[in-house]
mmCIF file with all atom_site columns, C-alpha atoms in Angstrom:
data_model
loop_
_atom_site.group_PDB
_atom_site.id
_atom_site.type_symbol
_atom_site.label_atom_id
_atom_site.label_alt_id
_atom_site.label_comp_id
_atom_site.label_asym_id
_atom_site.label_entity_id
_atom_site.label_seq_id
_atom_site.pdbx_PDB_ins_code
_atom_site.Cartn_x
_atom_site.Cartn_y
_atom_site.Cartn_z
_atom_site.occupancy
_atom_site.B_iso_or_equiv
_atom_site.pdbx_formal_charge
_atom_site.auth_seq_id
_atom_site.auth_comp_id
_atom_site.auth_asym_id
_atom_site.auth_atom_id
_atom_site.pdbx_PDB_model_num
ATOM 1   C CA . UNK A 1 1   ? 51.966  8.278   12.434  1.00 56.00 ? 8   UNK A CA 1
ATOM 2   C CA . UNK A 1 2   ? 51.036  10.701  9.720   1.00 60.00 ? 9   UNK A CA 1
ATOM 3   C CA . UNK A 1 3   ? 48.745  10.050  7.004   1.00 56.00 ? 10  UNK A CA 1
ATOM 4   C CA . UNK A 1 4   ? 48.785  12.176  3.948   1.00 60.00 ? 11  UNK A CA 1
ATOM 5   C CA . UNK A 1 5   ? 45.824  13.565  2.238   1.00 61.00 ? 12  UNK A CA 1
ATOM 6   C CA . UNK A 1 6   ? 45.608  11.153  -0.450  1.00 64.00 ? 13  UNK A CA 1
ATOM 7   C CA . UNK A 1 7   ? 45.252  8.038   2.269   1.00 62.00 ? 14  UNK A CA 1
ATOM 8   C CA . UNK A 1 8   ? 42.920  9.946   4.442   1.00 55.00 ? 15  UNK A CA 1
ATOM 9   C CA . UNK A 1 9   ? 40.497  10.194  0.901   1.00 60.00 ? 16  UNK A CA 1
ATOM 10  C CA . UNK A 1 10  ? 40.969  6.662   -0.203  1.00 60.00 ? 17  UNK A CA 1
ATOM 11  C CA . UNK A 1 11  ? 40.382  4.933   3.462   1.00 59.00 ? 18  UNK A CA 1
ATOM 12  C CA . UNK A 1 12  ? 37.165  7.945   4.740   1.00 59.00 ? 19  UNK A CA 1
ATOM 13  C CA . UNK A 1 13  ? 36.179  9.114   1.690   1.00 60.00 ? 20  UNK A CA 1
ATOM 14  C CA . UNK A 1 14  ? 32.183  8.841   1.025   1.00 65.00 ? 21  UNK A CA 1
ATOM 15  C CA . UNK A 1 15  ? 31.145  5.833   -1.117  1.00 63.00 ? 22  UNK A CA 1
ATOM 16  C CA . UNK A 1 16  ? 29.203  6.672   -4.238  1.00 64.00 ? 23  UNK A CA 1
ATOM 17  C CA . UNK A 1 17  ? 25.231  6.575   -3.875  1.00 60.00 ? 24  UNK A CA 1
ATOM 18  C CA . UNK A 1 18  ? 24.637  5.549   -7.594  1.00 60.00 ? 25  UNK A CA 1
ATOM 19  C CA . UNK A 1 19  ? 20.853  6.981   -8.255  1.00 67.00 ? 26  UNK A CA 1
ATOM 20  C CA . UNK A 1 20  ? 17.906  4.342   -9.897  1.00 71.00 ? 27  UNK A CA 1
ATOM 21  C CA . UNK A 1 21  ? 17.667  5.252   -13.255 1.00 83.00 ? 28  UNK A CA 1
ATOM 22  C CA . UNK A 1 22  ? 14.382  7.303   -14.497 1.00 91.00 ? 29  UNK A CA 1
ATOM 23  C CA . UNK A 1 23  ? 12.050  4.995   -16.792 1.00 93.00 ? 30  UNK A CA 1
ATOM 24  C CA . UNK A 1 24  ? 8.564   5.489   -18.380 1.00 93.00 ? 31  UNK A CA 1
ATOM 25  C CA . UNK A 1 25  ? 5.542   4.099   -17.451 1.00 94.00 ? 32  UNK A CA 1
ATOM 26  C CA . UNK A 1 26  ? 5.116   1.848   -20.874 1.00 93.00 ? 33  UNK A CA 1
ATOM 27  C CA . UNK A 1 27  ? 8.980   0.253   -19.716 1.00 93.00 ? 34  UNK A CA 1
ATOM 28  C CA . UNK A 1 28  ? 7.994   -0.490  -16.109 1.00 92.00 ? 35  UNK A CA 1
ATOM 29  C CA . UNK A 1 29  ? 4.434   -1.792  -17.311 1.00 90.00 ? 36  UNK A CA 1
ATOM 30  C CA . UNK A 1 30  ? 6.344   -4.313  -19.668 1.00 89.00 ? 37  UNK A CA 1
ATOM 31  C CA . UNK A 1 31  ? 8.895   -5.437  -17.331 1.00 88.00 ? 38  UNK A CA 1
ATOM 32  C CA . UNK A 1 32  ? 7.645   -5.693  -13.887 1.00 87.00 ? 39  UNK A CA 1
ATOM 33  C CA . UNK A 1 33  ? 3.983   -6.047  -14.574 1.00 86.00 ? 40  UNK A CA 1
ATOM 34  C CA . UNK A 1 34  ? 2.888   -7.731  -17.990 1.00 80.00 ? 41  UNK A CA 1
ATOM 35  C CA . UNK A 1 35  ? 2.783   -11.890 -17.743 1.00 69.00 ? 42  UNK A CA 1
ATOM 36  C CA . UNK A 1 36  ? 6.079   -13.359 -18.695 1.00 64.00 ? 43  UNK A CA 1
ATOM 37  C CA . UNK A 1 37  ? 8.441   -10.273 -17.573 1.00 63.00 ? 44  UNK A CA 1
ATOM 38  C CA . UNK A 1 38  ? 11.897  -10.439 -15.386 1.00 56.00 ? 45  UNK A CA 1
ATOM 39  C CA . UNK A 1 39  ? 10.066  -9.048  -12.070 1.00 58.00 ? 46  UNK A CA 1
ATOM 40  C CA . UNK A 1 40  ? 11.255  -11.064 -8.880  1.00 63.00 ? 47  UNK A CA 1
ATOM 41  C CA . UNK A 1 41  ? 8.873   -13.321 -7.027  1.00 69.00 ? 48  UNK A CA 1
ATOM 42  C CA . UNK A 1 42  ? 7.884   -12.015 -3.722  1.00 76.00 ? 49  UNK A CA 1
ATOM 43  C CA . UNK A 1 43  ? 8.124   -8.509  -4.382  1.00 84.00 ? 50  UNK A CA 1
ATOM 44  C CA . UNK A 1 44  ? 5.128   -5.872  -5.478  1.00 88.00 ? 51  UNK A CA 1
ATOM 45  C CA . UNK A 1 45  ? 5.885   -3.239  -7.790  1.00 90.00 ? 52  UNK A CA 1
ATOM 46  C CA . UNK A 1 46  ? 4.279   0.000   -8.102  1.00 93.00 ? 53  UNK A CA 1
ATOM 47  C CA . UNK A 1 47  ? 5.910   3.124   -9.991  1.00 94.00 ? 54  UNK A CA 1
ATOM 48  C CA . UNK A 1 48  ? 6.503   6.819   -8.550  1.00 94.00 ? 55  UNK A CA 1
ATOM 49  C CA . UNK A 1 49  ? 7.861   9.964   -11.128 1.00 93.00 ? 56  UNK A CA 1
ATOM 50  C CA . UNK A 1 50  ? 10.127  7.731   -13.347 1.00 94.00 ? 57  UNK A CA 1
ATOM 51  C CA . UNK A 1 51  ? 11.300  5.077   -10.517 1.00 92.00 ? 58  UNK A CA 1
ATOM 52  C CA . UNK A 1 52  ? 10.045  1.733   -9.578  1.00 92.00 ? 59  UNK A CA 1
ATOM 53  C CA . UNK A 1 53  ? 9.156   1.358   -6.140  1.00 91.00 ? 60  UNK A CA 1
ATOM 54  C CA . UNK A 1 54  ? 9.751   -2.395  -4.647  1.00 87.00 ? 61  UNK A CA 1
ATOM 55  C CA . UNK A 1 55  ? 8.052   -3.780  -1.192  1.00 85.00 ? 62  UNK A CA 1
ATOM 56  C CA . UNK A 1 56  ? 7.454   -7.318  -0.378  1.00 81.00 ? 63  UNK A CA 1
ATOM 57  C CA . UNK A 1 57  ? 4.173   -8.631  -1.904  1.00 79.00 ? 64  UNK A CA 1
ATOM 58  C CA . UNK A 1 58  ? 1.865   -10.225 0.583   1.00 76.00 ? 65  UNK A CA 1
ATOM 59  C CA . UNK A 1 59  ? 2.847   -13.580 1.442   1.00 76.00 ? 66  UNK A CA 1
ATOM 60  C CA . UNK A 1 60  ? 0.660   -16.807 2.998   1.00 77.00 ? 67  UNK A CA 1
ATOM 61  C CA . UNK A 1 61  ? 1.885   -15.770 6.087   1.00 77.00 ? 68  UNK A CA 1
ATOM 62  C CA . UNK A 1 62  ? -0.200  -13.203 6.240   1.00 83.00 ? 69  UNK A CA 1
ATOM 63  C CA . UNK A 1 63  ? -3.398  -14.445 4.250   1.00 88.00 ? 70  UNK A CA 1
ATOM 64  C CA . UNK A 1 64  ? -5.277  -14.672 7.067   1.00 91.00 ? 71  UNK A CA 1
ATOM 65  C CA . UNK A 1 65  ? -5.486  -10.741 7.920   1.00 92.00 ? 72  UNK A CA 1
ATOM 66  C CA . UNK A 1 66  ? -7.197  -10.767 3.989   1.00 91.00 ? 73  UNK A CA 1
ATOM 67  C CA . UNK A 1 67  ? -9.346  -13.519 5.132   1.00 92.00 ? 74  UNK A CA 1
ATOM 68  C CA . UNK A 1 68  ? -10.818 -11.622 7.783   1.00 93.00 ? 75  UNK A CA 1
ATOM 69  C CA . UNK A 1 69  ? -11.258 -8.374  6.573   1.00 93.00 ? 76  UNK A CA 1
ATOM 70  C CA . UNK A 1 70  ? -12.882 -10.280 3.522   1.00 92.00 ? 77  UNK A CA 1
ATOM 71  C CA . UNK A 1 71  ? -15.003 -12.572 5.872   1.00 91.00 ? 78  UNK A CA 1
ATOM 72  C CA . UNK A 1 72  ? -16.458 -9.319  7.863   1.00 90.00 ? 79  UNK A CA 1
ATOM 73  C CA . UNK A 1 73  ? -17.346 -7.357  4.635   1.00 90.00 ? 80  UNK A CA 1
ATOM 74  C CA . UNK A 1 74  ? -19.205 -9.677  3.491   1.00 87.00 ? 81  UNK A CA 1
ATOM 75  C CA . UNK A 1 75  ? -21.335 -10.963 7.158   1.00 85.00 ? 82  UNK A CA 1
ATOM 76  C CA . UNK A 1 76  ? -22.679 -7.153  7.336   1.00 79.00 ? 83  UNK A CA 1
ATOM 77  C CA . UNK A 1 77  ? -25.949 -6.831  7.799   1.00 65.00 ? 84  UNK A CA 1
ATOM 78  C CA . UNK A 1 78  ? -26.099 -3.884  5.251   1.00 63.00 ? 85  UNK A CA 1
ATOM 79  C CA . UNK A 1 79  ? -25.911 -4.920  1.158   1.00 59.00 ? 86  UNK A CA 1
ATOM 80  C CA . UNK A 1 80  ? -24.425 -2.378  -0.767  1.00 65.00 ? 87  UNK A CA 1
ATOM 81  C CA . UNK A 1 81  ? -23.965 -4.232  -3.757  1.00 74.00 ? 88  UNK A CA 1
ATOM 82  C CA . UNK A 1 82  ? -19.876 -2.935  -3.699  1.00 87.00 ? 89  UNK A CA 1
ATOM 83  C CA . UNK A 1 83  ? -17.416 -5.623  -3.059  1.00 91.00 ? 90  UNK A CA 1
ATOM 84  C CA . UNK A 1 84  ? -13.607 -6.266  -2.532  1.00 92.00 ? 91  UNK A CA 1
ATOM 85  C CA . UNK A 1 85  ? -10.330 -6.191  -4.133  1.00 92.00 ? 92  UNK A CA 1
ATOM 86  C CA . UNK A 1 86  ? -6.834  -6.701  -4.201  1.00 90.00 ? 93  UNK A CA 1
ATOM 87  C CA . UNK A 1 87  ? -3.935  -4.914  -5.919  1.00 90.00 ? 94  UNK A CA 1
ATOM 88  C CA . UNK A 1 88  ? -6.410  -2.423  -7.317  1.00 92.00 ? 95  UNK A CA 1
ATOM 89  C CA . UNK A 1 89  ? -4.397  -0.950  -10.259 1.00 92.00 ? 96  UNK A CA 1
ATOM 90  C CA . UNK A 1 90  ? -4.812  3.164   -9.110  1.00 94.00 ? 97  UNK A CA 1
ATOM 91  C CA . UNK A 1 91  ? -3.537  6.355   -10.801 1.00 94.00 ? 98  UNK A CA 1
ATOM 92  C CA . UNK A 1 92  ? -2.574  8.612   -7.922  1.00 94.00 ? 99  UNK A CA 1
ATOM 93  C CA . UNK A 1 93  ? -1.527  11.303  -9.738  1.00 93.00 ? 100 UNK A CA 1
ATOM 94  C CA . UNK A 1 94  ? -0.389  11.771  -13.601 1.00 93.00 ? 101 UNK A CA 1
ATOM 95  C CA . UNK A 1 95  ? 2.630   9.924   -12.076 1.00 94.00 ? 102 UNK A CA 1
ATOM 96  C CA . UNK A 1 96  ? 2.319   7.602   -9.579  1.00 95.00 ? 103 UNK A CA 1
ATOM 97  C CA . UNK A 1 97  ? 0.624   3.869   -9.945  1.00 95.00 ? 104 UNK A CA 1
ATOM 98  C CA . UNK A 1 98  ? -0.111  1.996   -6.988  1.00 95.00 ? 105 UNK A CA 1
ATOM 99  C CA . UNK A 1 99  ? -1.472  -1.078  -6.264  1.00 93.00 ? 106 UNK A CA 1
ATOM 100 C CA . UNK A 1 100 ? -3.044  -0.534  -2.652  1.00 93.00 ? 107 UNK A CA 1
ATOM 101 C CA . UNK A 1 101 ? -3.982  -4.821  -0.994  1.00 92.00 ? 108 UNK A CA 1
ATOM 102 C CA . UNK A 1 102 ? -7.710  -4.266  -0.602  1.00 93.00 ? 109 UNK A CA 1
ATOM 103 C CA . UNK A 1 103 ? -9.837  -1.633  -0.924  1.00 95.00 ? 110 UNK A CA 1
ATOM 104 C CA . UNK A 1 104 ? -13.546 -1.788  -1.755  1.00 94.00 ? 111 UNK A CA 1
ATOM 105 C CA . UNK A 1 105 ? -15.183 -0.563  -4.895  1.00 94.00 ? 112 UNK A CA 1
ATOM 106 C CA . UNK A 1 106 ? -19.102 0.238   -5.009  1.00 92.00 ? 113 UNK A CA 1
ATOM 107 C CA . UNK A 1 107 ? -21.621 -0.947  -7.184  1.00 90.00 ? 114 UNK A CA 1
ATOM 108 C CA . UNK A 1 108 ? -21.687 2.239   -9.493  1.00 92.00 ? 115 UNK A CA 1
ATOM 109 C CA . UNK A 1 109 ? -17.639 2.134   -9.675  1.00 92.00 ? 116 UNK A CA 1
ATOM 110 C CA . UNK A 1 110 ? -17.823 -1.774  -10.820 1.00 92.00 ? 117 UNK A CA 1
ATOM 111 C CA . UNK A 1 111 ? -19.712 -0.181  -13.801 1.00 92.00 ? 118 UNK A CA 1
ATOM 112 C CA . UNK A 1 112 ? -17.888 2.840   -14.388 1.00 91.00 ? 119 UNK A CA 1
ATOM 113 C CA . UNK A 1 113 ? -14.411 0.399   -14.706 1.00 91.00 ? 120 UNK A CA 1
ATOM 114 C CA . UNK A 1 114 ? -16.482 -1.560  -17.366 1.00 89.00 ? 121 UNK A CA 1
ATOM 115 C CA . UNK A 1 115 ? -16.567 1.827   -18.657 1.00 90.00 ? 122 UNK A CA 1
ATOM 116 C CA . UNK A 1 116 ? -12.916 2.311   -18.661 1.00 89.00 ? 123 UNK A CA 1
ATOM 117 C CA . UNK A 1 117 ? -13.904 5.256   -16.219 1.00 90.00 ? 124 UNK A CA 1
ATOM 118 C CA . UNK A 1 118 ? -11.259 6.439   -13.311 1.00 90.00 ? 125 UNK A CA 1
ATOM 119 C CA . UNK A 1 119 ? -12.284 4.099   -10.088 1.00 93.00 ? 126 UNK A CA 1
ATOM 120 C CA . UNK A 1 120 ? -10.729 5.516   -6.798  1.00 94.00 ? 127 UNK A CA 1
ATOM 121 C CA . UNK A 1 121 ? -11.874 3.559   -4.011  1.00 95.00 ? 128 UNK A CA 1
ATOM 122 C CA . UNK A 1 122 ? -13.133 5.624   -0.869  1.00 96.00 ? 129 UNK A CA 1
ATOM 123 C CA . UNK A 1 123 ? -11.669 3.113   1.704   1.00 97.00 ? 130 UNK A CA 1
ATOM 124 C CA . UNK A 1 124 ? -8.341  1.681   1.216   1.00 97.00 ? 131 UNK A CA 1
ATOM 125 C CA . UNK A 1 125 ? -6.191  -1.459  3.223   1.00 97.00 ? 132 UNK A CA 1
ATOM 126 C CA . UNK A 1 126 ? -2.295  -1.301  2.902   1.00 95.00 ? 133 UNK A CA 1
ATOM 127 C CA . UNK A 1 127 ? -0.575  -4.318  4.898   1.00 93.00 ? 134 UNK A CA 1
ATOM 128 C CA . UNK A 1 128 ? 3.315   -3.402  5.688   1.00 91.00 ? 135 UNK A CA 1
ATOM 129 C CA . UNK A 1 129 ? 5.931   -5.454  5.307   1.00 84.00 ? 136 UNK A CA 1
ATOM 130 C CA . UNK A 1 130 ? 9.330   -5.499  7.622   1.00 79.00 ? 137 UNK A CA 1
ATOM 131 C CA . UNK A 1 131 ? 11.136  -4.117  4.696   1.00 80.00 ? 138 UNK A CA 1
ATOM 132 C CA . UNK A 1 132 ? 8.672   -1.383  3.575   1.00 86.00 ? 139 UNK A CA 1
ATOM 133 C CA . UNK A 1 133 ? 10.191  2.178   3.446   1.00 87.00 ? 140 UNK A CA 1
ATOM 134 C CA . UNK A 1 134 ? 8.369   4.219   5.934   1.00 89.00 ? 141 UNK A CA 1
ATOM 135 C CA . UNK A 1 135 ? 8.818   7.713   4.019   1.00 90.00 ? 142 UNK A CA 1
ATOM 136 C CA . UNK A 1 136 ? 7.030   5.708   1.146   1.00 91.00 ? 143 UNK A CA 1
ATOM 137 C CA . UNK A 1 137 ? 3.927   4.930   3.303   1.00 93.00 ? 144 UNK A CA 1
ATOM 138 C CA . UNK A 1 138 ? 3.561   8.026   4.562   1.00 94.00 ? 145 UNK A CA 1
ATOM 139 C CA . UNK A 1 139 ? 3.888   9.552   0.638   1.00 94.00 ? 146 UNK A CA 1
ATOM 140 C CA . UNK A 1 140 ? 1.381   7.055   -0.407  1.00 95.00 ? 147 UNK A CA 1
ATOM 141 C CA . UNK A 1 141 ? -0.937  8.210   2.604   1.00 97.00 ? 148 UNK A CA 1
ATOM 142 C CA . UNK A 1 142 ? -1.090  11.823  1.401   1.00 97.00 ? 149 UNK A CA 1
ATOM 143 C CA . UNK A 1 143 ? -1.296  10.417  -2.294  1.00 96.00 ? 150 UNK A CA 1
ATOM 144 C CA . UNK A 1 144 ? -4.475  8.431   -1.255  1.00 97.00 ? 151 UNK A CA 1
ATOM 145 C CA . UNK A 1 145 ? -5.987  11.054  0.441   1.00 97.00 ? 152 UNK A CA 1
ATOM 146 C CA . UNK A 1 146 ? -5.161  13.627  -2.513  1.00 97.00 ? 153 UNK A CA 1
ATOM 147 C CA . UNK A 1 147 ? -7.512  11.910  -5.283  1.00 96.00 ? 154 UNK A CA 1
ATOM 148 C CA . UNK A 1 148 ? -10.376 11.574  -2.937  1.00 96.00 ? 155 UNK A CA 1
ATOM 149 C CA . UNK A 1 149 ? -9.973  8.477   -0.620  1.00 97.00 ? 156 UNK A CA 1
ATOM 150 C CA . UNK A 1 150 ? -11.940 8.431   2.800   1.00 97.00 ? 157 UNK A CA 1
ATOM 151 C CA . UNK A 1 151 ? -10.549 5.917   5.266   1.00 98.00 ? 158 UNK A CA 1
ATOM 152 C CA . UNK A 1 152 ? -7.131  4.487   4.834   1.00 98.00 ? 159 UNK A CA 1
ATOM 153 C CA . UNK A 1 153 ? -5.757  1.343   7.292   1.00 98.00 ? 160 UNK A CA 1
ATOM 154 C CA . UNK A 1 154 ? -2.489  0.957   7.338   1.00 97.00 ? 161 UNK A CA 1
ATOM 155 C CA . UNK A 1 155 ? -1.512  -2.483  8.624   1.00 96.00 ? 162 UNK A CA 1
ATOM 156 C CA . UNK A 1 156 ? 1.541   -3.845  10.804  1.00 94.00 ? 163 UNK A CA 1
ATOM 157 C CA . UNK A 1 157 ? 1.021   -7.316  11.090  1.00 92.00 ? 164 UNK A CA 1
ATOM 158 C CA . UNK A 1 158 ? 4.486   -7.652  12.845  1.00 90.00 ? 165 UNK A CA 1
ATOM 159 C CA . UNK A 1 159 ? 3.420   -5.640  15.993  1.00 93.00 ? 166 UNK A CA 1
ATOM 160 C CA . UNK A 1 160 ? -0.382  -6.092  15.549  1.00 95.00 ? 167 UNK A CA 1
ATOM 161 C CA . UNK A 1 161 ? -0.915  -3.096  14.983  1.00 97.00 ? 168 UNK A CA 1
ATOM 162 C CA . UNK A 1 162 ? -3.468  -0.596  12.703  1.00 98.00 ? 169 UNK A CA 1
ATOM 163 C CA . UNK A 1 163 ? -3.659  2.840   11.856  1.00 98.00 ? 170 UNK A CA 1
ATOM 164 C CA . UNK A 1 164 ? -6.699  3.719   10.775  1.00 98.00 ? 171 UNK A CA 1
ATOM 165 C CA . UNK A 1 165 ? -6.644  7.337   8.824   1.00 98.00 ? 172 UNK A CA 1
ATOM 166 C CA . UNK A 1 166 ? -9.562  9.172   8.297   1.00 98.00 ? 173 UNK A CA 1
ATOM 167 C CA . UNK A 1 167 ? -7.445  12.304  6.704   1.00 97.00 ? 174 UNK A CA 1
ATOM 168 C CA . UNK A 1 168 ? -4.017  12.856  6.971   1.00 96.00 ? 175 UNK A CA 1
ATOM 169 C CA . UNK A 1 169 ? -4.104  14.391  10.487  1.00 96.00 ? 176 UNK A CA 1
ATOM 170 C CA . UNK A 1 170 ? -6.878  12.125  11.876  1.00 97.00 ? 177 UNK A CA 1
ATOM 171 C CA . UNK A 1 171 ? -5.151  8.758   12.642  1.00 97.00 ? 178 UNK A CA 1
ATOM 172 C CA . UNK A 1 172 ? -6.718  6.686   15.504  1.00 97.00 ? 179 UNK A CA 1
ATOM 173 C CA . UNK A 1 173 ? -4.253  3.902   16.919  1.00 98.00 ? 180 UNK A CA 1
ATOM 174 C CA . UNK A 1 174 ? -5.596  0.561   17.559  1.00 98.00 ? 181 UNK A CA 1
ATOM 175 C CA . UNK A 1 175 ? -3.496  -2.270  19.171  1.00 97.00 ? 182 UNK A CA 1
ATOM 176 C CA . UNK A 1 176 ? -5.675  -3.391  22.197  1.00 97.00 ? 183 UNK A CA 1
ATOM 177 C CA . UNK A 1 177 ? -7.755  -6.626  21.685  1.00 96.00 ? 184 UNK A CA 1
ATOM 178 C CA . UNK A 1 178 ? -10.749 -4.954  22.149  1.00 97.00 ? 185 UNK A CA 1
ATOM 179 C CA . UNK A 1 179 ? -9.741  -1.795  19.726  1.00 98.00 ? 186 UNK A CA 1
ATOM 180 C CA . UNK A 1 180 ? -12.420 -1.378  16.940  1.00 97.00 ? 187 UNK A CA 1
ATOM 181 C CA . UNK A 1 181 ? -11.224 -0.453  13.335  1.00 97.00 ? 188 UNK A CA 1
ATOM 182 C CA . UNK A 1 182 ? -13.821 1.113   11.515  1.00 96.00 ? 189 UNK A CA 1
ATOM 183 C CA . UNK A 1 183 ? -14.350 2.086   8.041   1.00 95.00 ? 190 UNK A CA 1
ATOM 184 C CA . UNK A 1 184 ? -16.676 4.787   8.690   1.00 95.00 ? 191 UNK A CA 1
ATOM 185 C CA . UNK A 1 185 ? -18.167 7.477   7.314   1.00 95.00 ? 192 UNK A CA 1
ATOM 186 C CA . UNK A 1 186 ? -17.599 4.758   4.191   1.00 94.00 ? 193 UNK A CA 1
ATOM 187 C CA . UNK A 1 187 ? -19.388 1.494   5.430   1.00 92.00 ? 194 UNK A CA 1
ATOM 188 C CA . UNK A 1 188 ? -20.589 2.755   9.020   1.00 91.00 ? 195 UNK A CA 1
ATOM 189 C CA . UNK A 1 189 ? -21.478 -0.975  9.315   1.00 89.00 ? 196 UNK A CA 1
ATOM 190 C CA . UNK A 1 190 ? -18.119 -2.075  9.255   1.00 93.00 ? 197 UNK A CA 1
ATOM 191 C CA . UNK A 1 191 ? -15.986 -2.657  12.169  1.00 94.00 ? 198 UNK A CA 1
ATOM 192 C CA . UNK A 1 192 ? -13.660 -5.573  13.074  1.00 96.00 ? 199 UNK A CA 1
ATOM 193 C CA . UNK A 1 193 ? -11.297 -5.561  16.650  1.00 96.00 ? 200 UNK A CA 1
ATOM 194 C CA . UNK A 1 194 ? -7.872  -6.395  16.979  1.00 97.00 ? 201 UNK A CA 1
ATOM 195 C CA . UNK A 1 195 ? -8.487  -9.474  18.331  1.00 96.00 ? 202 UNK A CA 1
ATOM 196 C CA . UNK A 1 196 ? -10.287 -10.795 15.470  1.00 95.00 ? 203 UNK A CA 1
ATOM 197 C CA . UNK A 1 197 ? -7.947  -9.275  12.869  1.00 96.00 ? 204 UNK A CA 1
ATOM 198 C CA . UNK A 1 198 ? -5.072  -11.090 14.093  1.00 95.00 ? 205 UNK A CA 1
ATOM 199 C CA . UNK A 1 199 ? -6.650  -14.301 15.014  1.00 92.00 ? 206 UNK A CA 1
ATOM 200 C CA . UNK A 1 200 ? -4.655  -17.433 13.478  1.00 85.00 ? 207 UNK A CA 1
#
């Protein structure tokens, strides 16, 4: 059987990748983020050089891993007078807004946000979701560590997992029980294993 060249395009030829189309900040803002937009439920938005960026937003499922990083924060022995939050709204370059899940401000950076100064927390959580684009993590690690951030865990609740970045090419591994996640040389004081991460 013979197939000419017009059947061989039509039944192997390459589908079309249609690219996202480029929008500003102020039109991403207004329809993803402000109250009362078109943005889907279950899905965070952040915003990379004209594209929005979509991951799953952190479900009850998973509440529990915020519960007990929040819960060990705040049973240190040390007060720093900083605290915790989520979906920090942070500038990581003159183009890309991300929302990292918790991260912990100090006491001086509550006051310079009251100040409408730039706050760019030292230590940063991200918690990953089965449908989170890898190359995209490993962008935003780079990005995080670019404006000045010290520790960075990445979380992988599916396989219980952490990787706990203290630059970009000093990643420890913890998936033992007994594995300690630390958030030094930011709060020395604060540690928290496996086992207790993941506890339900």
């Amino acid at each position: 059987m013979t197939i000419t060249s017009n059947e061989f395009e039509r039944k192997y030829a390459k589908p079309k990748v249609v690219e996202p189309r480029r929008i500003t900040f102020k039109t991403f803002y207004k329809k993803y983020i402000h109250p009362g937009n078109s943005a889907l439920y279950g899905v965070k938005y952040e915003f990379c050089n004209g594209y929005v960026e979509k991951t799953s937003s952190l479900t009850s499922k998973d509440l529990f891993i915020v519960k007990h990083l929040t819960d060990s924060f705040y049973k240190r022995k040390h007060e720093t007078g900083g605290t915790t939050v989520n979906n920090l709204e942070t500038w990581t370059s003159e183009t890309c807004w991300r929302r990292p899940y918790w991260a912990y401000v100090t006491k001086q950076q509550i006051a310079d946000g009251h100040n409408d100064k730039t706050v760019i927390p030292k230590f940063m959580v991200e918690i990953i979701s089965k449908n989170d684009d890898v190359l995209v993590v490993q962008k935003k690690v780079y990005e995080y560590f670019d404006i000045g951030v010290k520790v960075l865990w990445i979380i992988y609740p599916n396989l219980k997992v952490v990787h706990v970045y203290t630059s970009t090419k000093n990643i420890m591994v913890c998936e033992d029980d007994d594995d300690i996640c630390s958030a030094a040389p930011v709060l020395n004081d604060f540690k928290i294993s496996i086992a207790d991460l993941f506890k339900q």
